[in-house]
Tab-separated table of C-alpha atoms in Angstrom:
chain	number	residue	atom	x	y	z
T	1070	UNK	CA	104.058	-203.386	16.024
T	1071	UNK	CA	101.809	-206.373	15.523
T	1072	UNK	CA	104.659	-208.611	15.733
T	1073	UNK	CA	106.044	-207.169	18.405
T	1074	UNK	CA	102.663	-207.182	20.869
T	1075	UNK	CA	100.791	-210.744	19.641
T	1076	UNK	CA	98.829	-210.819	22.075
T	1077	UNK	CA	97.145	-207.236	21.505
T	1078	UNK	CA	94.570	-207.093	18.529
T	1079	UNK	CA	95.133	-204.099	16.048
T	1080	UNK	CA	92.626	-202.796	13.635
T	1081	UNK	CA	93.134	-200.581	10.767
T	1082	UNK	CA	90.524	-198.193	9.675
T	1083	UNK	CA	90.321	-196.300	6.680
T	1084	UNK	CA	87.620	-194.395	3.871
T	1085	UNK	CA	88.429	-196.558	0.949
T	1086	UNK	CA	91.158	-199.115	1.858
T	1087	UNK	CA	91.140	-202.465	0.864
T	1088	UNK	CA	94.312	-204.720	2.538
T	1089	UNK	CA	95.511	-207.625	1.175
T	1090	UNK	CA	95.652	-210.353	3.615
T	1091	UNK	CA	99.033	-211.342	2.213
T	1092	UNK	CA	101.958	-211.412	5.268
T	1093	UNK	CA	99.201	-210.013	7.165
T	1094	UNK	CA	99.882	-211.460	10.816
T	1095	UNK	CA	96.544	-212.946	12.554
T	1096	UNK	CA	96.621	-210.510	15.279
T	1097	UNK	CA	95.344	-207.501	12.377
T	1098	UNK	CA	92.758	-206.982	10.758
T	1099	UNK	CA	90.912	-203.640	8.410
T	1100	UNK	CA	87.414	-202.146	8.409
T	1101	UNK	CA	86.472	-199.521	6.139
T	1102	UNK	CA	84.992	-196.322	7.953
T	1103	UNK	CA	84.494	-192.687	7.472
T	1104	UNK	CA	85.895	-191.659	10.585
T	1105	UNK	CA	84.266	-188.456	11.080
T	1106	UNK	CA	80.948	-189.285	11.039
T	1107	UNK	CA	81.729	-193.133	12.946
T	1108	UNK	CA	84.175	-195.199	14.093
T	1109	UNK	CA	83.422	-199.394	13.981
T	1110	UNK	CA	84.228	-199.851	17.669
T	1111	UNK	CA	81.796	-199.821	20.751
T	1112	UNK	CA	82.225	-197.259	23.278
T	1113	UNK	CA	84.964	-197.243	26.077
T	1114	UNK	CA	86.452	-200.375	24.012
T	1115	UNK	CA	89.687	-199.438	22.313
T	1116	UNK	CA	93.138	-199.284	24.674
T	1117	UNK	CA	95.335	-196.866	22.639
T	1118	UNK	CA	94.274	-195.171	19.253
T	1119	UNK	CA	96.525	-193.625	16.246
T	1120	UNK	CA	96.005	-192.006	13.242
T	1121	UNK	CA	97.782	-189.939	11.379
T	1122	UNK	CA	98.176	-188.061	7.982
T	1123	UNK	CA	95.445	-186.678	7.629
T	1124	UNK	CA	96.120	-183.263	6.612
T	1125	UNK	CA	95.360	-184.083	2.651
T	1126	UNK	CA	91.847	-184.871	3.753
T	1127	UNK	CA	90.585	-183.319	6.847
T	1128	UNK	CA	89.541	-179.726	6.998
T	1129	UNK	CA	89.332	-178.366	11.237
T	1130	UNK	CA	85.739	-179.363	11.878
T	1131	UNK	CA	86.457	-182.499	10.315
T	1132	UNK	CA	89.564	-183.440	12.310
T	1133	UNK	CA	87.379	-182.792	15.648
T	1134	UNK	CA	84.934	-184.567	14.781
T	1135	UNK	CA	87.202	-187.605	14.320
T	1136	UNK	CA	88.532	-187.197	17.840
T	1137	UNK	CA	85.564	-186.848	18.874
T	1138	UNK	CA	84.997	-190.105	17.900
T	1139	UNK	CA	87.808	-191.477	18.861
T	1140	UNK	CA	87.417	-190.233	22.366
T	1141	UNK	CA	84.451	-191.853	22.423
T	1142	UNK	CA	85.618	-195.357	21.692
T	1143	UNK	CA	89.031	-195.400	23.808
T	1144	UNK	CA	88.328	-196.712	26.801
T	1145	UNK	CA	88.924	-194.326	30.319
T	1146	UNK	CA	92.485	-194.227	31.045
T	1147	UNK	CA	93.143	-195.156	27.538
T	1148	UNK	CA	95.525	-193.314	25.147
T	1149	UNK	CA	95.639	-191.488	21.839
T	1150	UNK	CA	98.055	-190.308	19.687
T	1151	UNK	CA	97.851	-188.562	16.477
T	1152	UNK	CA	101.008	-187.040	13.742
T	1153	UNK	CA	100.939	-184.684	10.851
T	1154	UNK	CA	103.252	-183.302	8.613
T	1155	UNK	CA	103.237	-179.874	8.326
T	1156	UNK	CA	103.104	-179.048	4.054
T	1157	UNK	CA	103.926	-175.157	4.413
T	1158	UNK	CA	106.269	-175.202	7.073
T	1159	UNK	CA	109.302	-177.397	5.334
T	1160	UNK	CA	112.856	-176.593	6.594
T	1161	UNK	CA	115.765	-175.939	3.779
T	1162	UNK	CA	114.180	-176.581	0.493
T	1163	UNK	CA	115.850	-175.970	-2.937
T	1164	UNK	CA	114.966	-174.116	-5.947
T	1165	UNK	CA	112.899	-177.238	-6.922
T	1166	UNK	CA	111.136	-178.230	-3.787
T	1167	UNK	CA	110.094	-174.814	-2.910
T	1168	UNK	CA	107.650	-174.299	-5.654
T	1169	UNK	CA	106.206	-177.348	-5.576
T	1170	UNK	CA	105.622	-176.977	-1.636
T	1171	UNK	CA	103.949	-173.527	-2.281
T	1172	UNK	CA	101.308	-174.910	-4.506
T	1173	UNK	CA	101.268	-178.179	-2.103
T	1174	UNK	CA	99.648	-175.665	0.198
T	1175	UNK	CA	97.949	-172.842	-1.967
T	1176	UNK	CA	95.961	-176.228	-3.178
T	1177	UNK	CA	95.077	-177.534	-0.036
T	1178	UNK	CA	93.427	-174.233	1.223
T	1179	UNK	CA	91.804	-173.926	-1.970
T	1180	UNK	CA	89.985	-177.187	-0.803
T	1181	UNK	CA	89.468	-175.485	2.672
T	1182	UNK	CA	92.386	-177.750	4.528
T	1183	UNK	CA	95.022	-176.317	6.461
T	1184	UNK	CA	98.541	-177.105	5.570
T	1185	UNK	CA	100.064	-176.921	8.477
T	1186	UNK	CA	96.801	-178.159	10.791
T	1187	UNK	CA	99.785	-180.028	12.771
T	1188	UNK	CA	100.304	-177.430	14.837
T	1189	UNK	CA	96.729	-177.818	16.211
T	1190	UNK	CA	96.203	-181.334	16.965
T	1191	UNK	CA	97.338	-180.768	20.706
T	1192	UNK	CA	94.835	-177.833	21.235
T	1193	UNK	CA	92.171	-180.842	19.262
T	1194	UNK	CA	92.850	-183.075	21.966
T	1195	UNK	CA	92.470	-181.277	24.592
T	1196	UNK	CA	89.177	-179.308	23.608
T	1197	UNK	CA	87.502	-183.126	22.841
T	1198	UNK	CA	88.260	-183.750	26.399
T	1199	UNK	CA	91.546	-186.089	26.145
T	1200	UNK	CA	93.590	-184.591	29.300
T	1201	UNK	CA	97.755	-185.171	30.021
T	1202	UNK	CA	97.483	-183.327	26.246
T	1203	UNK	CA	101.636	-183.657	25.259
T	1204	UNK	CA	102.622	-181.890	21.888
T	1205	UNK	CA	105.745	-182.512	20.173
T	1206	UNK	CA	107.491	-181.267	17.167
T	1207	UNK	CA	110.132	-183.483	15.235
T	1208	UNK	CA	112.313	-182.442	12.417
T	1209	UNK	CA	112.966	-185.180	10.170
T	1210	UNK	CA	115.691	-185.596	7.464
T	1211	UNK	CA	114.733	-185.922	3.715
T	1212	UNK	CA	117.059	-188.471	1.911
T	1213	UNK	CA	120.220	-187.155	4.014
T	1214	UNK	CA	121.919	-187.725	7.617
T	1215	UNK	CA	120.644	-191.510	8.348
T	1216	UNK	CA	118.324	-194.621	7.514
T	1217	UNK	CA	115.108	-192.298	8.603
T	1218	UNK	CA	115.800	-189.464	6.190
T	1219	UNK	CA	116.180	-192.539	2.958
T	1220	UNK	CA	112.851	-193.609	4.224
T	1221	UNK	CA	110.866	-190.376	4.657
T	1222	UNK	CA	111.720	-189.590	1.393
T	1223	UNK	CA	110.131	-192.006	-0.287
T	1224	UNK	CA	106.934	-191.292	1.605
T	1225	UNK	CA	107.513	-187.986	0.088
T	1226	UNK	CA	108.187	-189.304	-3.623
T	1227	UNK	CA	104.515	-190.796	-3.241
T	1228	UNK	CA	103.175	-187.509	-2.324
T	1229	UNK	CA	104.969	-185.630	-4.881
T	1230	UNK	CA	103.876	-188.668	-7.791
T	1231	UNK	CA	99.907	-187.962	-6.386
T	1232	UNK	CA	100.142	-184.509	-7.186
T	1233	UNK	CA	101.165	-184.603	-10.584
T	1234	UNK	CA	98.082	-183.522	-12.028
T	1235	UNK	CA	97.852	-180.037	-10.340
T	1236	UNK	CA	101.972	-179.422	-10.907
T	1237	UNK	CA	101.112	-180.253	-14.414
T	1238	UNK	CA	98.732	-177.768	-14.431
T	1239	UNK	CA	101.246	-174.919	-14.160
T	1240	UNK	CA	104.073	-177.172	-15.805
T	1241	UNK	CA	102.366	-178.226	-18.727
T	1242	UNK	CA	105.475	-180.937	-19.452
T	1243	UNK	CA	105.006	-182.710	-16.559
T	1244	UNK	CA	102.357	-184.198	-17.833
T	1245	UNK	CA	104.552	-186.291	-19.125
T	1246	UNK	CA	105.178	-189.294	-16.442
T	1247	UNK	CA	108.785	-189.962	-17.886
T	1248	UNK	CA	109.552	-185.786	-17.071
T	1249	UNK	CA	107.914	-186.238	-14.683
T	1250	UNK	CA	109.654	-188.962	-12.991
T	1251	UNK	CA	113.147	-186.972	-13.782
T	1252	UNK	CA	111.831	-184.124	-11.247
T	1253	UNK	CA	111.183	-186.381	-8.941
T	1254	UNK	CA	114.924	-187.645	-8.909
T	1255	UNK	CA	116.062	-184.030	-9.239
T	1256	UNK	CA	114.038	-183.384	-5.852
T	1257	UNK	CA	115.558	-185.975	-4.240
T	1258	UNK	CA	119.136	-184.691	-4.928
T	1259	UNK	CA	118.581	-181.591	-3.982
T	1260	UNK	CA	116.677	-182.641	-0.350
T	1261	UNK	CA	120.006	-184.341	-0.447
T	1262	UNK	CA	121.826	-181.083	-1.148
T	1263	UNK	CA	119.931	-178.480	0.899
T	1264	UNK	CA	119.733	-180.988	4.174
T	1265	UNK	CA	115.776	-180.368	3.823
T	1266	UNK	CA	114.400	-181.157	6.851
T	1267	UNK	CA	110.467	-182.477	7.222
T	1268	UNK	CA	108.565	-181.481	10.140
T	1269	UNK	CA	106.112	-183.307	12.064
T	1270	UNK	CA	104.091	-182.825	14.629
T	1271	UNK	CA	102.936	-185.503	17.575
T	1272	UNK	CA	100.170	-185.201	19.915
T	1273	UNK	CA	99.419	-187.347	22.877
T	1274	UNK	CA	96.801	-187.862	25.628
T	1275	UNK	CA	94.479	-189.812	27.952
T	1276	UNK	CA	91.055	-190.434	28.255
T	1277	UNK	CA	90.226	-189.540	31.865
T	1278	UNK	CA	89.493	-192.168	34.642
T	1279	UNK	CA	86.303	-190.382	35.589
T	1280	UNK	CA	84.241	-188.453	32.902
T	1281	UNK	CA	83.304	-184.932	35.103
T	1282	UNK	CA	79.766	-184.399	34.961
């Protein structure tokens, strides 16, 4: 998107991320940032905001707290938009996937984080005070149909690779990276098999013009 709009300035924000300025074009740059307590910006100075993915490491409060923020530092008539996967709500998994996806979730609200917090991020919006609220739900391919579904899947591959430790926990030879790297590959046939479909989740609004008093 960078190289597409060089004359807009983008800025990546993240908890712990350090980017390379390798192929980096000059119109980019990174701060590091906790979002939900601040975000590096001044007020009413950012045109259109997006994050997503958050799921893994937001809980509720947290994720409206970071709008919150952000609706603070988009400017009036500015826009927002935020995606998440939904981890419990996966369409045609196999014998393989559906385990794994289970656990995917049972750990997550172990750590007090909602799964499928996705299907929220509309009602988010709007209660911050973002108006024009849209919400959208897209079902994408997993390593099947087109170029999409090849690519989503290996977002997935990275997810299912962080997560070794807890599968290993009630697979005791995955803790093997080798083994483990085999069920990965056996995954991605069967998403191939099953036509598992990913679902995500889009939310979009405006800051209002005129704050109401």
């Amino acid at each position: 998107m960078a190289k597409d709009y060089p004359n807009s300035q983008f800025t990546g924000v993240d908890i712990s991320f350090v980017a390379s300025d390798t192929a980096r074009p000059d119109n980019v740059d990174f701060k590091n940032a906790n979002i939900t307590k601040e975000i590096p910006f001044e007020d009413n100075s950012v045109d259109y905001y997006f994050q997503r993915f958050l799921v893994a490491g937001l809980n509720k409060e947290d994720m409206k707290a970071a709008l919150k923020n952000a609706y603070r530092v988009v400017k009036p008539g500015g826009h927002i938009e935020i995606g998440e996967a939904l981890i419990e709500t996966v369409e045609n998994t196999g014998p393989r996937y559906t385990p794994v996806r289970n656990m995917m979730a049972a750990v997550l609200k172990k750590k007090g984080l909602s799964p499928d917090i996705g299907l929220e991020i509309g009602d988010f919006l709007t209660e911050v005070g973002f108006e024009n609220v849209h919400f959208d739900k897209k079902t994408v391919p997993v390593n099947h149909t087109n170029r999409a579904g090849e690519l989503w899947w290996g977002d997935f591959a990275e997810l299912f690779r962080s997560i070794r430790p807890v599968v290993a926990m009630s697979i005791p030879a995955y803790e093997d990276p080798e083994v483990y790297e085999g069920f990965i590959q056996a995954v991605k046939e069967e998403c191939a098999e099953y036509k598992t479909n990913a679902i995500f989740c889009f939310a979009y609004g405006q800051k209002p013009l005129e704050e109401s008093a």
